[in-house]
Amino acid sequence: MSVLNIIKIGGNVIDNPDQLEAFLEKFSSLPGRKILVHGGGKIATRIATDMGIEAKMVEGRRITDRAMLDVVTMVYAGLTNKNIVAALQKYDCNAIGLCGADANVIKAVKRPVKEIDYGFVGDILADSIDSLAIKKLLEAEFTPVFSAITHNGNGQLLNTNADTIASSLAVALSKLYEVSLIYCFDKNGVLLDVNNDNSVIETIKSSEFERLKESKTIHDGMIPKLFNAFDAISKGVSNVYIGHANNLHLFQQRKFGTCLIA
């Protein structure tokens, strides 16, 4: 089974043009088949404000009404995605920009209204990713670059969490490839001390995760990310890495951030 690396880039890096450029150069140099997944950072909020559209957030999650859906589609699947694709072409990485509607690769359902109405936000269901279509692109030596927009199969676009898209792609494609899922953000990895960027935990097994969580060694904000990572591993993903976007070049030596394993 051949190797596939799926890399998700965080919004803080997207918001910094110099950091993003440096990351994309490192991403391009990774050998073999790879996929990039990105959100939109704060650019959508800025453009919405410029258009007189109020950006609404609840507990860090965007409320996507119809006006905001137009903005995030333009920014995520358009402006951000095409700028990333163009930059990758500069580094001889033959990227192709996609959202979930392209080639019908990622379908989702509109999130049900409970305590909060998130609007046109999509949740990805099991078996809703066309992994064979994505394989055709990879086998043709294209590098797919996915924005955080999916669709419901009935003409409705949906704003979907980029972390979720990355892990869902990893699980679906793990039936065809040996998949490593790599989360790149602005920390060096999972830290023993949130105030010490050098206190990286190099490896965490699923059994150790519970212990670290109970002892409150892991910072609260990292727990959902680790929970999703170990869930992906339990469903066939070989391993998950979490680390700083600036250090992606260390991944080939397996010295990148924190490695999560079964």
Coordinates of C-alpha atoms in Angstrom, one line a residue:
M1 CA 0.0 0.0 0.0
S2 CA 1.5 3.3 -1.0
V3 CA 1.9 6.3 1.3
L4 CA -0.3 9.4 1.3
N5 CA 0.2 12.5 3.5
I6 CA -2.8 14.7 4.3
I7 CA -1.8 18.1 5.7
K8 CA -4.2 20.6 7.3
I9 CA -3.0 24.2 7.6
G10 CA -4.4 26.4 10.4
G11 CA -6.0 29.8 10.0
N12 CA -3.3 31.7 11.8
V13 CA -0.7 30.7 9.2
I14 CA -3.1 31.6 6.3
D15 CA -3.5 35.1 7.9
N16 CA 0.3 35.6 7.7
P17 CA 1.4 35.9 4.1
D18 CA 5.1 35.3 4.9
Q19 CA 4.4 32.3 7.1
L20 CA 2.0 30.9 4.4
E21 CA 4.6 31.3 1.7
A22 CA 7.3 29.6 3.7
F23 CA 4.9 26.7 4.6
L24 CA 3.8 26.2 0.9
E25 CA 7.5 26.0 -0.2
K26 CA 8.0 23.2 2.5
F27 CA 4.8 21.5 1.5
S28 CA 5.8 21.4 -2.1
S29 CA 9.1 19.8 -1.3
L30 CA 7.4 16.8 0.5
P31 CA 7.9 13.8 -1.8
G32 CA 5.1 11.4 -2.8
R33 CA 1.4 11.8 -2.9
K34 CA -0.1 14.5 -0.7
I35 CA -3.3 16.5 -0.1
L36 CA -3.6 20.0 1.5
V37 CA -6.7 21.1 3.4
H38 CA -7.2 24.7 4.5
G39 CA -9.8 27.0 6.0
G40 CA -9.9 30.7 5.5
G41 CA -8.6 32.4 8.7
K42 CA -9.8 35.9 9.4
I43 CA -9.9 37.0 5.8
A44 CA -13.6 36.1 5.5
T45 CA -14.4 38.2 8.5
R46 CA -12.5 41.2 7.2
I47 CA -14.2 41.0 3.8
A48 CA -17.6 40.5 5.3
T49 CA -17.1 43.6 7.4
D50 CA -16.0 45.6 4.3
M51 CA -19.3 44.5 2.7
G52 CA -21.4 45.5 5.7
I53 CA -22.1 41.9 6.7
E54 CA -21.8 41.2 10.4
A55 CA -19.6 38.2 11.3
K56 CA -21.2 36.2 14.1
M57 CA -19.3 33.7 16.2
V58 CA -20.5 31.4 19.1
E59 CA -17.8 29.7 21.2
G60 CA -15.3 30.2 18.3
R61 CA -17.6 28.7 15.7
R62 CA -18.9 30.8 12.8
I63 CA -22.6 31.3 12.3
T64 CA -23.1 30.9 8.5
D65 CA -26.3 32.7 7.4
R66 CA -27.0 33.0 3.7
A67 CA -25.0 36.3 3.3
M68 CA -22.0 34.8 5.2
L69 CA -22.2 31.6 3.1
D70 CA -21.7 33.8 0.0
V71 CA -18.6 35.4 1.6
V72 CA -16.9 32.2 2.9
T73 CA -17.5 30.5 -0.5
M74 CA -15.9 33.4 -2.3
V75 CA -13.0 33.5 0.2
Y76 CA -12.4 29.9 1.0
A77 CA -13.1 28.2 -2.3
G78 CA -12.1 31.2 -4.4
L79 CA -9.6 33.8 -3.1
T80 CA -7.7 31.7 -0.6
N81 CA -7.8 28.4 -2.5
K82 CA -6.6 29.9 -5.8
N83 CA -3.9 32.0 -4.2
I84 CA -2.6 28.8 -2.5
V85 CA -2.8 26.8 -5.8
A86 CA -1.0 29.6 -7.7
A87 CA 1.8 29.7 -5.1
L88 CA 2.2 25.9 -5.2
Q89 CA 2.5 26.0 -9.0
K90 CA 5.4 28.4 -8.5
Y91 CA 7.2 25.7 -6.6
D92 CA 6.5 23.0 -9.3
C93 CA 3.7 21.4 -7.2
N94 CA 0.9 20.6 -9.7
A95 CA -2.0 21.5 -7.4
I96 CA -5.7 21.5 -8.3
G97 CA -8.1 23.5 -6.1
L98 CA -11.3 21.8 -5.0
C99 CA -14.3 22.2 -2.8
G100 CA -16.5 19.3 -1.8
A101 CA -18.9 19.9 -4.8
D102 CA -16.1 19.4 -7.4
A103 CA -16.4 15.9 -8.8
N104 CA -18.9 15.2 -6.0
V105 CA -16.1 14.3 -3.7
I106 CA -17.4 15.4 -0.3
K107 CA -21.1 15.5 0.6
A108 CA -22.4 16.8 3.9
V109 CA -25.7 17.5 5.6
K110 CA -26.8 20.8 7.1
R111 CA -26.2 20.8 10.8
P112 CA -29.5 20.3 12.7
V113 CA -30.8 23.2 14.7
K114 CA -30.5 22.5 18.4
E115 CA -29.6 25.1 21.1
I116 CA -27.8 27.1 18.3
D117 CA -28.7 27.6 14.7
Y118 CA -25.3 27.5 12.9
G119 CA -27.0 28.2 9.6
F120 CA -25.5 26.7 6.4
V121 CA -22.8 24.6 8.2
G122 CA -22.2 21.1 7.0
D123 CA -21.5 17.9 8.9
I124 CA -19.8 15.1 7.0
L125 CA -21.4 11.7 7.3
A126 CA -19.6 8.3 7.1
D127 CA -19.1 7.0 3.5
S128 CA -19.9 10.4 2.0
I129 CA -16.4 10.9 0.5
D130 CA -15.7 9.6 -3.0
S131 CA -12.2 8.3 -2.3
L132 CA -11.9 6.6 -5.8
A133 CA -12.4 10.0 -7.5
I134 CA -9.7 11.5 -5.3
K135 CA -7.4 8.5 -6.1
K136 CA -7.7 9.3 -9.8
L137 CA -6.4 12.8 -9.2
L138 CA -3.5 11.5 -7.0
E139 CA -2.6 8.8 -9.5
A140 CA -2.6 11.5 -12.3
E141 CA 0.1 13.2 -10.1
F142 CA -2.2 16.2 -9.1
T143 CA -2.0 17.5 -5.6
P144 CA -5.6 18.2 -4.4
V145 CA -6.0 21.4 -2.3
F146 CA -9.4 21.3 -0.5
S147 CA -11.1 24.4 0.8
A148 CA -13.6 24.2 3.7
I149 CA -16.7 24.1 1.5
T150 CA -18.8 21.0 0.9
H151 CA -22.3 20.4 -0.6
N152 CA -25.4 18.4 0.2
G153 CA -25.9 16.8 -3.3
N154 CA -29.0 18.9 -3.9
G155 CA -27.3 22.1 -5.0
Q156 CA -26.6 23.6 -1.5
L157 CA -23.1 24.6 -0.6
L158 CA -22.1 24.3 3.1
N159 CA -19.4 25.7 5.3
T160 CA -17.6 22.8 6.9
N161 CA -14.8 22.7 9.6
A162 CA -11.4 22.2 7.9
D163 CA -10.1 19.9 10.7
T164 CA -13.2 17.7 10.1
I165 CA -12.6 17.6 6.3
A166 CA -9.0 16.6 6.9
S167 CA -9.8 13.8 9.3
S168 CA -12.7 12.5 7.1
L169 CA -10.5 12.4 4.1
A170 CA -7.8 10.6 6.0
V171 CA -10.2 7.9 7.2
A172 CA -11.8 7.4 3.8
L173 CA -8.5 7.2 2.0
S174 CA -6.9 4.9 4.6
K175 CA -8.7 2.1 2.8
L176 CA -6.5 2.8 -0.3
Y177 CA -3.3 4.3 1.1
E178 CA -1.1 4.2 4.2
V179 CA -2.2 7.6 5.5
S180 CA -0.5 10.1 7.8
L181 CA -2.6 13.0 8.9
I182 CA -0.6 16.1 9.7
Y183 CA -2.1 19.2 11.5
C184 CA 0.1 22.3 11.0
F185 CA -0.6 25.2 13.3
D186 CA 1.3 27.8 15.3
K187 CA 2.6 25.6 18.2
N188 CA 5.5 23.1 18.2
G189 CA 3.2 20.2 19.1
V190 CA 1.3 19.0 22.1
L191 CA 3.0 20.7 25.0
L192 CA 3.5 19.5 28.6
D193 CA 3.6 23.2 29.6
V194 CA 1.5 25.5 27.5
N195 CA 3.8 28.4 28.3
N196 CA 6.9 26.5 27.2
D197 CA 7.1 26.0 23.4
N198 CA 10.0 23.5 23.9
S199 CA 8.0 21.1 26.1
V200 CA 6.8 19.0 23.2
I201 CA 5.5 15.5 24.0
E202 CA 7.1 13.6 21.1
T203 CA 4.8 10.6 21.1
I204 CA 1.4 9.9 22.6
K205 CA -0.3 6.5 22.5
S206 CA -4.1 6.2 22.8
S207 CA -3.7 4.6 26.2
E208 CA -1.6 7.5 27.4
F209 CA -4.1 10.1 26.2
E210 CA -6.6 9.2 28.9
R211 CA -3.9 9.5 31.6
L212 CA -2.7 12.8 30.3
K213 CA -6.3 14.1 30.1
E214 CA -7.1 12.9 33.7
S215 CA -4.0 14.5 35.1
K216 CA -4.8 17.7 33.2
T217 CA -1.3 17.7 31.7
I218 CA -2.8 18.5 28.3
H219 CA -4.2 22.0 27.8
D220 CA -8.0 22.1 27.5
G221 CA -8.0 23.5 24.0
M222 CA -5.9 20.6 22.7
I223 CA -8.3 17.9 24.0
P224 CA -10.9 18.0 21.1
K225 CA -8.1 17.9 18.5
L226 CA -6.5 14.9 20.1
F227 CA -9.8 13.2 20.5
N228 CA -10.5 13.6 16.8
A229 CA -7.0 12.4 16.0
F230 CA -7.3 9.2 18.0
D231 CA -10.7 8.6 16.5
A232 CA -9.2 8.8 13.0
I233 CA -6.4 6.3 14.1
S234 CA -9.0 3.9 15.4
K235 CA -10.7 4.0 11.9
G236 CA -7.6 3.1 9.9
V237 CA -5.3 6.2 9.7
S238 CA -1.7 5.1 10.4
N239 CA -0.7 8.0 12.5
V240 CA -1.4 11.7 13.2
Y241 CA 1.2 14.5 13.6
I242 CA 0.6 17.9 15.3
G243 CA 3.2 20.6 14.9
H244 CA 4.3 24.0 13.8
A245 CA 3.9 24.9 10.2
N246 CA 7.4 26.3 10.1
N247 CA 8.8 22.8 10.9
L248 CA 7.1 20.8 8.2
H249 CA 10.5 20.1 6.5
L250 CA 11.3 18.0 9.6
F251 CA 8.5 15.5 8.8
Q252 CA 10.6 13.4 6.5
Q253 CA 12.9 12.7 9.4
R254 CA 9.9 12.0 11.6
K255 CA 11.1 14.8 13.9
F256 CA 8.0 16.9 13.4
G257 CA 6.0 17.9 16.5
T258 CA 4.0 15.3 18.3
C259 CA 3.2 11.9 16.8
L260 CA 0.0 10.2 17.8
I261 CA -0.2 6.4 17.4
A262 CA -2.6 3.6 18.4

